[in-house]
């Protein structure tokens, strides 16, 4: 197995032997008095870590692990609340710390996502955020402000502090660098760390960040309401989503210079929904839309804007139609929306989505339960030399792509007047054809070893098989930026012919640093990354 130090081309002292034994009493001795070891257990190479049954958020057990010490710790937090964290401490340590993130409202130690990290050699940590629940279940938050605050930011920070106490004691060696990688809620957790706790990490990968909790959750209700009730004449049934997608593809695909099923620049496509209108007596009414349904399309592709032109949330991208079932296939909004007023804002389980209005959105904005939403002033993180790589899939319907664009631009607005060049420490990359955090259904080059991605290739995968370098692997790109000052201008995405075999490559393409976009140079194999260049839209 290639180690991170070799990949970066420099040697570092690797610790092969630990100073502490992997036992509850030895780990306990390294902990502050507010933390208690649940278990500490040495696993030989190629073990399976059996996830405890109570970990309902992340029940999957990682297999084929390198030799390591698996630790679970409970920490006392505010009030009577606690949070837990898990650690994988590999025998063959690369000297670095990596924290991974969570998803949705889920509570649980994400042992599965810790596995790729420990395969690189990182001492890897995940927090349960202070509760146990599935991704879409927010009921734990009802009248529990302390639990919400733990989920919002306290548990990630507190778990990081504990991990950074245990790791040097365990190896009897200082940690060289501290990293974070998470997607979705995990992306939010990373940006929140940069905002509030700039000393925790040197580098952060924040994928598809759910950074604007107080607006994303209300939008989740709003967007579903456009297509409800299912009995309305304007309702677009899921059986027509593919019809809409086909038309969007017809009108928008070739705008990036190549007709390949991948829309790279949805915002510059002037899509005309009326081309989908049914005629007087349609021969086939399952491949066209009525005038009221066309009106629904306009809403879906429009920003959520309130009274006095107040911007609340960006629209669904053109090209997201294959992902619309997340929000638009049921007779009610996704529980990630409804659960927010019910449980986080305290309206109760009986609150109905039909009662959603702008006042609910404005109240959410004012109260921001758990301080979960990320603010734009990242100047402390910049000042201490921290680096952030963020990215977002362009067919993500869970969290509209432009929410990252908005965040990046707002950070720029906040920091440029302070004399800070945002690209000197925070870079955003948009991934044409990628869905939420991972995957594609248009054969787009979506894989770059981002958080949550490796598991899609196989249970023992880490990095980018066949391309274990900083040009193709976003985590290695971050390490190179933090440790060697190599600024990432682009990251090459990979699409394998068959993901689970991941031997043969179908296509590779650069993912460009925003606001640049990948453009075909006009000759050469379109499936070869070398045939593409990163250009400003106006170039
Ligand atoms: C690892 O374990 C699996 C099953 O637990 C076994 O099939 C495989 O041969 C083992 N690999 C090595 C390298 O020991
Ligand atoms: C969640 O489950 C873990 C075991 O995975 C347990 O140790 C912890 O006490 C539970 N947390 C809560 C808040 O119930
Ligand atoms: C636990 O105690 C340590 C040492 O006093 C302190 O630094 C840390 O902030 C505490 N953690 C929490 C979550 O209160
Ligand atoms: C902890 O406190 C909350 C309110 O602050 C209360 O609802 C809950 O029942 C308490 N839990 C325990 C185990 O005492
Ligand atoms: C009607 O259009 C749909 C969607 O394009 C297609 O799947 C179906 O086969 C068509 N039916 C007929 C009778 O042409
Ligand atoms: C919109 O603007 C008008 C005029 O300034 C103001 O009276 C009103 O309160 C504003 N509405 C909201 C929701 O802020
Ligand atoms: C969290 O929110 C509360 C209530 O709005 C506020 O008093 C507190 O300062 C916030 N804490 C942080 C860290 O933002
Ligand atoms: C990929 O390869 C695996 C293993 O050979 C096979 O089971 C699977 O069907 C293949 N997937 C596709 C989409 O061809």
Coordinates of C-alpha atoms and ligand atoms in Angstrom, one line a residue, residues 243 284 286-287, ligand 5:
X243 CA -39.1 13.5 -20.3
X284 CA -48.7 10.4 -26.4
X286 CA -46.8 10.7 -21.4
X287 CA -44.1 12.6 -23.3
Ligands
LIG5 C1 -44.9 7.7 -24.8 O1 -43.7 8.4 -24.4 C2 -43.0 7.7 -23.4 C3 -41.9 8.7 -22.9 O2 -41.2 9.2 -24.0 C4 -42.5 6.4 -23.9 O3 -41.8 5.7 -22.8 C5 -43.7 5.6 -24.4 O4 -43.2 4.4 -24.9 C6 -44.5 6.3 -25.4 N1 -45.7 5.6 -25.7 C7 -46.2 5.4 -26.9 C8 -47.4 4.6 -27.0 O5 -45.6 5.9 -27.9

